[in-house]
mmCIF file of C-alpha atoms in Angstrom:
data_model
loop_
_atom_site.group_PDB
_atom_site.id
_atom_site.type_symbol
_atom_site.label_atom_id
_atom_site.label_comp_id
_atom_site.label_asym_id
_atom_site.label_seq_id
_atom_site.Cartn_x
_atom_site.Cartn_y
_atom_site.Cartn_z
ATOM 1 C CA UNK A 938 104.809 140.615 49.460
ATOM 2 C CA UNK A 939 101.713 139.933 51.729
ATOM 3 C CA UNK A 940 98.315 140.523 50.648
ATOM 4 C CA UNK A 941 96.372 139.761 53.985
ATOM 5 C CA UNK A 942 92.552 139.654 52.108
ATOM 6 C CA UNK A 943 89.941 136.690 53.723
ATOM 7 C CA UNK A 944 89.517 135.514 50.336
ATOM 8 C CA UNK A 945 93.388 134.948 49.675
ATOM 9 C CA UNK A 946 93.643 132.933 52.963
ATOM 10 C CA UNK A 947 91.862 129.712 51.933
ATOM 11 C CA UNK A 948 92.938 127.407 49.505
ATOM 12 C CA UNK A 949 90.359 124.662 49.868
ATOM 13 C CA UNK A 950 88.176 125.816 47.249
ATOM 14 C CA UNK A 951 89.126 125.113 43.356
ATOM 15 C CA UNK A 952 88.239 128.579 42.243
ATOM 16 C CA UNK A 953 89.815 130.321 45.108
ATOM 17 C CA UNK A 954 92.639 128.538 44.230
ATOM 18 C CA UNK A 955 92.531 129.361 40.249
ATOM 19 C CA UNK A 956 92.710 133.220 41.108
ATOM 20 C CA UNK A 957 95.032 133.232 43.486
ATOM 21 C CA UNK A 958 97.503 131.261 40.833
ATOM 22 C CA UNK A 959 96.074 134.267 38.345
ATOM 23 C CA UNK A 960 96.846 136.891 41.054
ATOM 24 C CA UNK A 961 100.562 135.706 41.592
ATOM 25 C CA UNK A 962 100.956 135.323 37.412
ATOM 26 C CA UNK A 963 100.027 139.399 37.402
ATOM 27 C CA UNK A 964 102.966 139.828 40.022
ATOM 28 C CA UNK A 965 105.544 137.642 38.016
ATOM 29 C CA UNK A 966 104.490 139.405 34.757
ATOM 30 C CA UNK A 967 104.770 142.487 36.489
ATOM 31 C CA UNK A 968 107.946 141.604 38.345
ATOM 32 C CA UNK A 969 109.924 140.711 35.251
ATOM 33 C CA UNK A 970 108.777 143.473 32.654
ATOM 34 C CA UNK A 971 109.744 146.072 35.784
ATOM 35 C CA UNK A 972 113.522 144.220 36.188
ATOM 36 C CA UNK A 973 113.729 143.401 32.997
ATOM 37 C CA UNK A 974 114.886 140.376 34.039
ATOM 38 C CA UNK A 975 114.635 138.045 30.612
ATOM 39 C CA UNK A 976 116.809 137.118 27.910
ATOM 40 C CA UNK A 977 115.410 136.596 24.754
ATOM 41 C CA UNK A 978 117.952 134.594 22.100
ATOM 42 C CA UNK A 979 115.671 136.204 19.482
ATOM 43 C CA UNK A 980 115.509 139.404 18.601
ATOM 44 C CA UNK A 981 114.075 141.693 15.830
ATOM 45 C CA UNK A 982 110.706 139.379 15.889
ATOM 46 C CA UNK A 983 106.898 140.008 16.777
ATOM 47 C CA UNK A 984 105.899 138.833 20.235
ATOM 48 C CA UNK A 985 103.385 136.449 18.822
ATOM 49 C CA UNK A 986 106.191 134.920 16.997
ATOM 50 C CA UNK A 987 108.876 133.995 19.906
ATOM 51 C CA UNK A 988 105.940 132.888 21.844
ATOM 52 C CA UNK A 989 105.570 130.611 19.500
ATOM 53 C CA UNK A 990 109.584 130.166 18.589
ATOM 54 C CA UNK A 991 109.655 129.128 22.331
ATOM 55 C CA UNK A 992 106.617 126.855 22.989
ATOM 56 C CA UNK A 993 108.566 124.599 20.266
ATOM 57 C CA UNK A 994 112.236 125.033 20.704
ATOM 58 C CA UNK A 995 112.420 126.546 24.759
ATOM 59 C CA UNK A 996 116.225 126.390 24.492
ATOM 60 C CA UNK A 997 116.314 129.655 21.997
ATOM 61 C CA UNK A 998 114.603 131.232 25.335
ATOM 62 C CA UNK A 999 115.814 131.300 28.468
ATOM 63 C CA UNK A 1000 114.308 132.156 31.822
ATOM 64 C CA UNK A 1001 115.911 133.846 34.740
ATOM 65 C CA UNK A 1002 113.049 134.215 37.087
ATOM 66 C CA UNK A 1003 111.719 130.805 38.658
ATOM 67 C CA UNK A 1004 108.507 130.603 40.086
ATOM 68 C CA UNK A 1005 108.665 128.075 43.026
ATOM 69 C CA UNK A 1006 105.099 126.760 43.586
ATOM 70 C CA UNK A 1007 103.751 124.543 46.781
ATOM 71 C CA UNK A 1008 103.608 121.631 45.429
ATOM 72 C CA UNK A 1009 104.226 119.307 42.065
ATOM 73 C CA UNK A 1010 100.347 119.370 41.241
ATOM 74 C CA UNK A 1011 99.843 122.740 40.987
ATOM 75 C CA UNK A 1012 103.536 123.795 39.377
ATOM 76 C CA UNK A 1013 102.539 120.574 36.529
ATOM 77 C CA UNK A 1014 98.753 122.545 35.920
ATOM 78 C CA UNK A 1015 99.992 126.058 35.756
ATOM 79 C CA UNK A 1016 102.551 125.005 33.292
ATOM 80 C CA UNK A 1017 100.185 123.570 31.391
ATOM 81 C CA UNK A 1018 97.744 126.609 31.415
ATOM 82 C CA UNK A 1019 100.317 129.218 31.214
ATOM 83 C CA UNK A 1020 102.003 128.094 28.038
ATOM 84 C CA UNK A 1021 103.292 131.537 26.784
ATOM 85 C CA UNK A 1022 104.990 132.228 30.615
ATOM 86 C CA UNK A 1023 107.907 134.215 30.642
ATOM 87 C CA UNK A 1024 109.359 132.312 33.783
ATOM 88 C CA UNK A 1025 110.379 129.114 34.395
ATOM 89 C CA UNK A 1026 107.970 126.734 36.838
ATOM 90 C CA UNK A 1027 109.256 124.517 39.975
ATOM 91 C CA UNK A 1028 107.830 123.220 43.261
ATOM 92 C CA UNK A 1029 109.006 123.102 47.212
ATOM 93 C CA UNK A 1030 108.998 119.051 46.688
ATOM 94 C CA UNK A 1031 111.506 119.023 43.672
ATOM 95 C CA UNK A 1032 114.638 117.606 44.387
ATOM 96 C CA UNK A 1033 115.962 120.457 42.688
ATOM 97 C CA UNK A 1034 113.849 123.310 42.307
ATOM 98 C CA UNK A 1035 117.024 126.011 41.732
ATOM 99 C CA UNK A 1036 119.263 126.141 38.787
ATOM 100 C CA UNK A 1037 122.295 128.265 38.442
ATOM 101 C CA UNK A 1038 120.595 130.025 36.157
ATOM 102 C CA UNK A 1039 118.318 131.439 38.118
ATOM 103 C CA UNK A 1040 118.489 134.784 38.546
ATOM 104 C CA UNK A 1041 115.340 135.589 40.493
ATOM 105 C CA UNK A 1042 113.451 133.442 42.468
ATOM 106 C CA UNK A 1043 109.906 133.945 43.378
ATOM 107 C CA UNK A 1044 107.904 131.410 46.031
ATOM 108 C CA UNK A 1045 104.434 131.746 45.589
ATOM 109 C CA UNK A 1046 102.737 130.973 49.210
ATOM 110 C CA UNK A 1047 104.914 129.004 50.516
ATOM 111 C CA UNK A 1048 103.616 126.720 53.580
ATOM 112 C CA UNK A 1049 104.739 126.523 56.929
ATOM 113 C CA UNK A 1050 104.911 122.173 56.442
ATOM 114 C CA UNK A 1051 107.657 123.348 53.692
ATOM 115 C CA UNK A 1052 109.544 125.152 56.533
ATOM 116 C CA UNK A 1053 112.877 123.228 56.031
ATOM 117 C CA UNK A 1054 112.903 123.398 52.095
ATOM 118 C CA UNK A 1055 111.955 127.001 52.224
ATOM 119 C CA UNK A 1056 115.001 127.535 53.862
ATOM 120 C CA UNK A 1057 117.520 125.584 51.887
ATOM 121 C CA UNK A 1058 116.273 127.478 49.006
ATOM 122 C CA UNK A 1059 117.372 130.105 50.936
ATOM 123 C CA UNK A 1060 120.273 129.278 51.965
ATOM 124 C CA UNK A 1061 121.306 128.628 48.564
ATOM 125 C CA UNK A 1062 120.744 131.465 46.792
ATOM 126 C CA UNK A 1063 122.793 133.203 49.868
ATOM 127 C CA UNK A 1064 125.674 131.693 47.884
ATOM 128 C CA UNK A 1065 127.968 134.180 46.726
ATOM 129 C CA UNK A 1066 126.710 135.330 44.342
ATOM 130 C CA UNK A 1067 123.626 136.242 45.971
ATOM 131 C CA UNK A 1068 120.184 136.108 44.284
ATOM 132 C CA UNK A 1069 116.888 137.684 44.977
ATOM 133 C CA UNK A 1070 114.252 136.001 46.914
ATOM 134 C CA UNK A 1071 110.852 136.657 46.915
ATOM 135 C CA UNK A 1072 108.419 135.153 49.060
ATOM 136 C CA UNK A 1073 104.372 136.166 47.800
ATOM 137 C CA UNK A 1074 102.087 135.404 50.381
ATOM 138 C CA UNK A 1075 103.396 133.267 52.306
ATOM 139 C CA UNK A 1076 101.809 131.224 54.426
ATOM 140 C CA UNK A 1077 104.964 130.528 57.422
ATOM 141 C CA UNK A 1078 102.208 131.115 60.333
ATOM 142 C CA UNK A 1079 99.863 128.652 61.329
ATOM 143 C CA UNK A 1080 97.107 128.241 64.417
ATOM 144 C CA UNK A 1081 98.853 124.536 64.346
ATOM 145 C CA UNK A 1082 101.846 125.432 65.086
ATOM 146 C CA UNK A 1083 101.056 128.187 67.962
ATOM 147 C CA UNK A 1084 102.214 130.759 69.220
ATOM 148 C CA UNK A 1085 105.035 129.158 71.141
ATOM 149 C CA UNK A 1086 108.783 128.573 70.869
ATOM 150 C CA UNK A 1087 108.894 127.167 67.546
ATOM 151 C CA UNK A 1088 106.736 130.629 66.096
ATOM 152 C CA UNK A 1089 109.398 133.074 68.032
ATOM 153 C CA UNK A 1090 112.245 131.295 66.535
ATOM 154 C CA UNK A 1091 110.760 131.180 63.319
ATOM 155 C CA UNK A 1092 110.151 134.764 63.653
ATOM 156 C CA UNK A 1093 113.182 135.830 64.081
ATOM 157 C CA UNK A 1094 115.836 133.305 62.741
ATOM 158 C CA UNK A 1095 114.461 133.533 59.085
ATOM 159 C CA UNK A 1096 111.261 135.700 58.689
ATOM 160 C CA UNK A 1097 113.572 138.570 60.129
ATOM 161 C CA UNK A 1098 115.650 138.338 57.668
ATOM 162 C CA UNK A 1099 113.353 139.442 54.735
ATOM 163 C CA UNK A 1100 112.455 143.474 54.143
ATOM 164 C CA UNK A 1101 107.981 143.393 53.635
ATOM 165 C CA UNK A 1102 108.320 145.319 50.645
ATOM 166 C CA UNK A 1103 104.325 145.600 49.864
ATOM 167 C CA UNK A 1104 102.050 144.557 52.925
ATOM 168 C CA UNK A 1105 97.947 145.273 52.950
ATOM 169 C CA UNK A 1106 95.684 144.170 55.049
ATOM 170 C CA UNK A 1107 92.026 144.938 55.537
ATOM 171 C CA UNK A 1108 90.660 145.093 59.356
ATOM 172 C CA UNK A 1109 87.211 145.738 60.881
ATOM 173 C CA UNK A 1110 88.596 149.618 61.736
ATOM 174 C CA UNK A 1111 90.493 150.468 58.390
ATOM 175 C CA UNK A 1112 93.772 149.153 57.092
ATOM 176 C CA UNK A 1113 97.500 148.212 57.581
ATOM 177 C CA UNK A 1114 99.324 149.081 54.860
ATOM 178 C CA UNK A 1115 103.162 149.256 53.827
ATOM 179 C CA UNK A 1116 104.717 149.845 50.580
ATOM 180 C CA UNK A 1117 108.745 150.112 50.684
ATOM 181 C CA UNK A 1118 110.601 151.987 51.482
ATOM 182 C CA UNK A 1119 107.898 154.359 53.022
ATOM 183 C CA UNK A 1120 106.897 153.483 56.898
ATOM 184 C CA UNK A 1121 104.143 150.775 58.269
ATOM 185 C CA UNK A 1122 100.474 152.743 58.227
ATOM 186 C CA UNK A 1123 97.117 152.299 59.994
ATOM 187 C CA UNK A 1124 94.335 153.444 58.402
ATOM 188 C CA UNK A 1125 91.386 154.430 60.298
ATOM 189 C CA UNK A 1126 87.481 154.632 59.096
ATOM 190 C CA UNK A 1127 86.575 158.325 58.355
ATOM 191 C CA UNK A 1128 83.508 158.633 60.261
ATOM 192 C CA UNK A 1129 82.721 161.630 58.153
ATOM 193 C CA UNK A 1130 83.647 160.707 55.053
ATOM 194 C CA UNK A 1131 82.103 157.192 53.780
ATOM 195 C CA UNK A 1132 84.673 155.253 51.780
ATOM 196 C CA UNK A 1133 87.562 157.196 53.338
ATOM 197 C CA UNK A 1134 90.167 156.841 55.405
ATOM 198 C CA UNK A 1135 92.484 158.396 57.943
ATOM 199 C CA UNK A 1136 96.185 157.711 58.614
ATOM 200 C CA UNK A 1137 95.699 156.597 62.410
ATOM 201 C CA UNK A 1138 99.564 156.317 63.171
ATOM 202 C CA UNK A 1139 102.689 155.799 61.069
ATOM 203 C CA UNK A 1140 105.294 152.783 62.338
ATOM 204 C CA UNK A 1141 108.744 152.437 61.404
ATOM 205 C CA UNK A 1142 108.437 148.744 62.251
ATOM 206 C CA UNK A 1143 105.419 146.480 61.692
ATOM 207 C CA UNK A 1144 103.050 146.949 63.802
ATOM 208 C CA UNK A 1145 101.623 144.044 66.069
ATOM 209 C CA UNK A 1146 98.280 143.120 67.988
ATOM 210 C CA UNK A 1147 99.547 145.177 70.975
ATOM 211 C CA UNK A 1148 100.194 148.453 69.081
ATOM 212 C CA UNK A 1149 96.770 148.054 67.839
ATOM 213 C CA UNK A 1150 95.334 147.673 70.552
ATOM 214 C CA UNK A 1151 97.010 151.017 72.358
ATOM 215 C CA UNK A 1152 96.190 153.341 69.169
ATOM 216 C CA UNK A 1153 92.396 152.431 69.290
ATOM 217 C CA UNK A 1154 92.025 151.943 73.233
ATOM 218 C CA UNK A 1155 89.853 154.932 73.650
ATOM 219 C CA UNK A 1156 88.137 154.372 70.946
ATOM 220 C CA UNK A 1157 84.379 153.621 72.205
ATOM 221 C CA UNK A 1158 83.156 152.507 68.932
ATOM 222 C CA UNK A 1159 86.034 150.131 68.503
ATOM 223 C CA UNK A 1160 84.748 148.690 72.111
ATOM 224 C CA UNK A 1161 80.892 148.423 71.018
ATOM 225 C CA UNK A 1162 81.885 146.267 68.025
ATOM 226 C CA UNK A 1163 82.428 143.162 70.691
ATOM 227 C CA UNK A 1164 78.866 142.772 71.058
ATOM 228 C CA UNK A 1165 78.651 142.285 67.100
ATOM 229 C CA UNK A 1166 78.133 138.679 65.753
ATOM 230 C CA UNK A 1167 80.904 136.918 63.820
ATOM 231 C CA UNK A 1168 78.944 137.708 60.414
ATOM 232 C CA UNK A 1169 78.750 141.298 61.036
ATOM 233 C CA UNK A 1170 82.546 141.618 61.708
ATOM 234 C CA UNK A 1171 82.915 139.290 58.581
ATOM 235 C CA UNK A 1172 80.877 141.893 56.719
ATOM 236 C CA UNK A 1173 83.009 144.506 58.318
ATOM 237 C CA UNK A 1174 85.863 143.147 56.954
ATOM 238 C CA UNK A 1175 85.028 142.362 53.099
ATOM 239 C CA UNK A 1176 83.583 146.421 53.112
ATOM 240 C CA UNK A 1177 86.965 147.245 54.414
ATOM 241 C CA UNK A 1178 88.706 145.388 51.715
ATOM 242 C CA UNK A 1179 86.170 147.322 49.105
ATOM 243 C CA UNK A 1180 86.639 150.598 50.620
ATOM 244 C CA UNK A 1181 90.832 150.580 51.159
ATOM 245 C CA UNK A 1182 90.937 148.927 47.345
ATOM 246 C CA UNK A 1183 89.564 151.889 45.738
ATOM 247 C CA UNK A 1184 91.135 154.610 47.856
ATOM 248 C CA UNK A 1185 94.780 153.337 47.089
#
């Protein structure tokens, strides 16, 4: 699940970081009242009462979804914030951050430095029987590590073995967007419609820089916009984001 928005890229700022923790909550909520994946020992009771029922005695309630966070820090604060959570927290650094009764396992932006425990997580749940792995936003690419050897084989020894079941992300021209099972779409500005869109070109595989490139090459708009500054293609961007939000 990759939501490619600027302000979901940074983590350096305390309140960036707060909502994108609330934004992968609404997933995981989401995620486990669609699956129904929960088991409540209780039954017959109010919902205000097994919250409480299982902030004292957690053992009448158990989670099958896991929530894998980046680190210790942040799985310890959301824990404490989130006391009525209807998933179980862990972190990339625990020595054991999957139980065998785990049914679903969600990472929540997972770092490329967590490479090697990302994929013994993996590799575990491959197990027979297999579980469900969810990776939301992650973060596997990195200008550090280039665009090199190490990126290709990333690419396609692990990375190629996930489906991108939801994918949006805003650009300067319109939008790539991807909601499984349908196909990979650009988006286009309308130029005669403000706050619209046009499908551009549908892909059955995601589409990269170089198919980009080819769909808008005669585009002599798309050309002028080099001479913009860096703010005006910023500004570009966050009225993208605006524009594609409220057309989907």
């Amino acid at each position: 699940v990759e939501l490619l928005i600027p302000q979901l890229q940074t983590l350096d700022d305390e309140g960036a970081q707060l909502e994108l923790w609330e934004l992968s909550k609404v997933f995981l909520d989401t995620l486990i009242e669609e699956t129904k994946c929960q088991e409540v020992a209780l039954k017959g009771f109010e919902p205000e009462t097994l919250r409480v029922a299982h902030s004292k005695f957690p053992s009448l309630h158990h989670q099958k979804v896991k929530a894998i966070f980046p680190d210790a820090g942040a799985a310890a604060l959301l824990k404490y914030r989130w006391k009525d959570a209807v998933f179980s927290f862990a972190s990339l650094s625990d020595r054991k951050p999957v139980d065998s009764g785990d049914e679903m396992v969600v990472m929540i932006v997972p770092d490329y430095q967590m490479l090697e425990y990302v994929e013994k997580i993996a590799s575990t749940l491959a197990d027979d029987p297999p579980r469900p792995l969810i990776m939301w936003n992650p973060r596997l690419y990195s200008a550090d590590v280039g665009v090199g050897f190490n990126v290709r084989q990333l690419r396609r020894y692990f990375l190629s073995t996930f489906t991108t079941v939801y994918h949006m992300r805003p650009m300067p021209f319109g939008a790539i967007f991807r909601c499984y099972p349908g196909l990979w779409k650009v988006f286009s500005d309308d130029k005669d419609r403000p706050n619209r869109y046009l499908l551009a070109k549908e892909y059955a595989n995601r589409p990269d820089t170089e198919d980009i490139e080819m769909l808008f090459d005669n585009n002599e708009e798309q050309k002028s916009d080099e001479g913009q500054s860096l703010l005006d293609k910023a500004a570009g961007v966050f009225s993208s984001i605006n524009r594609f939000m409220k057309s989907i």
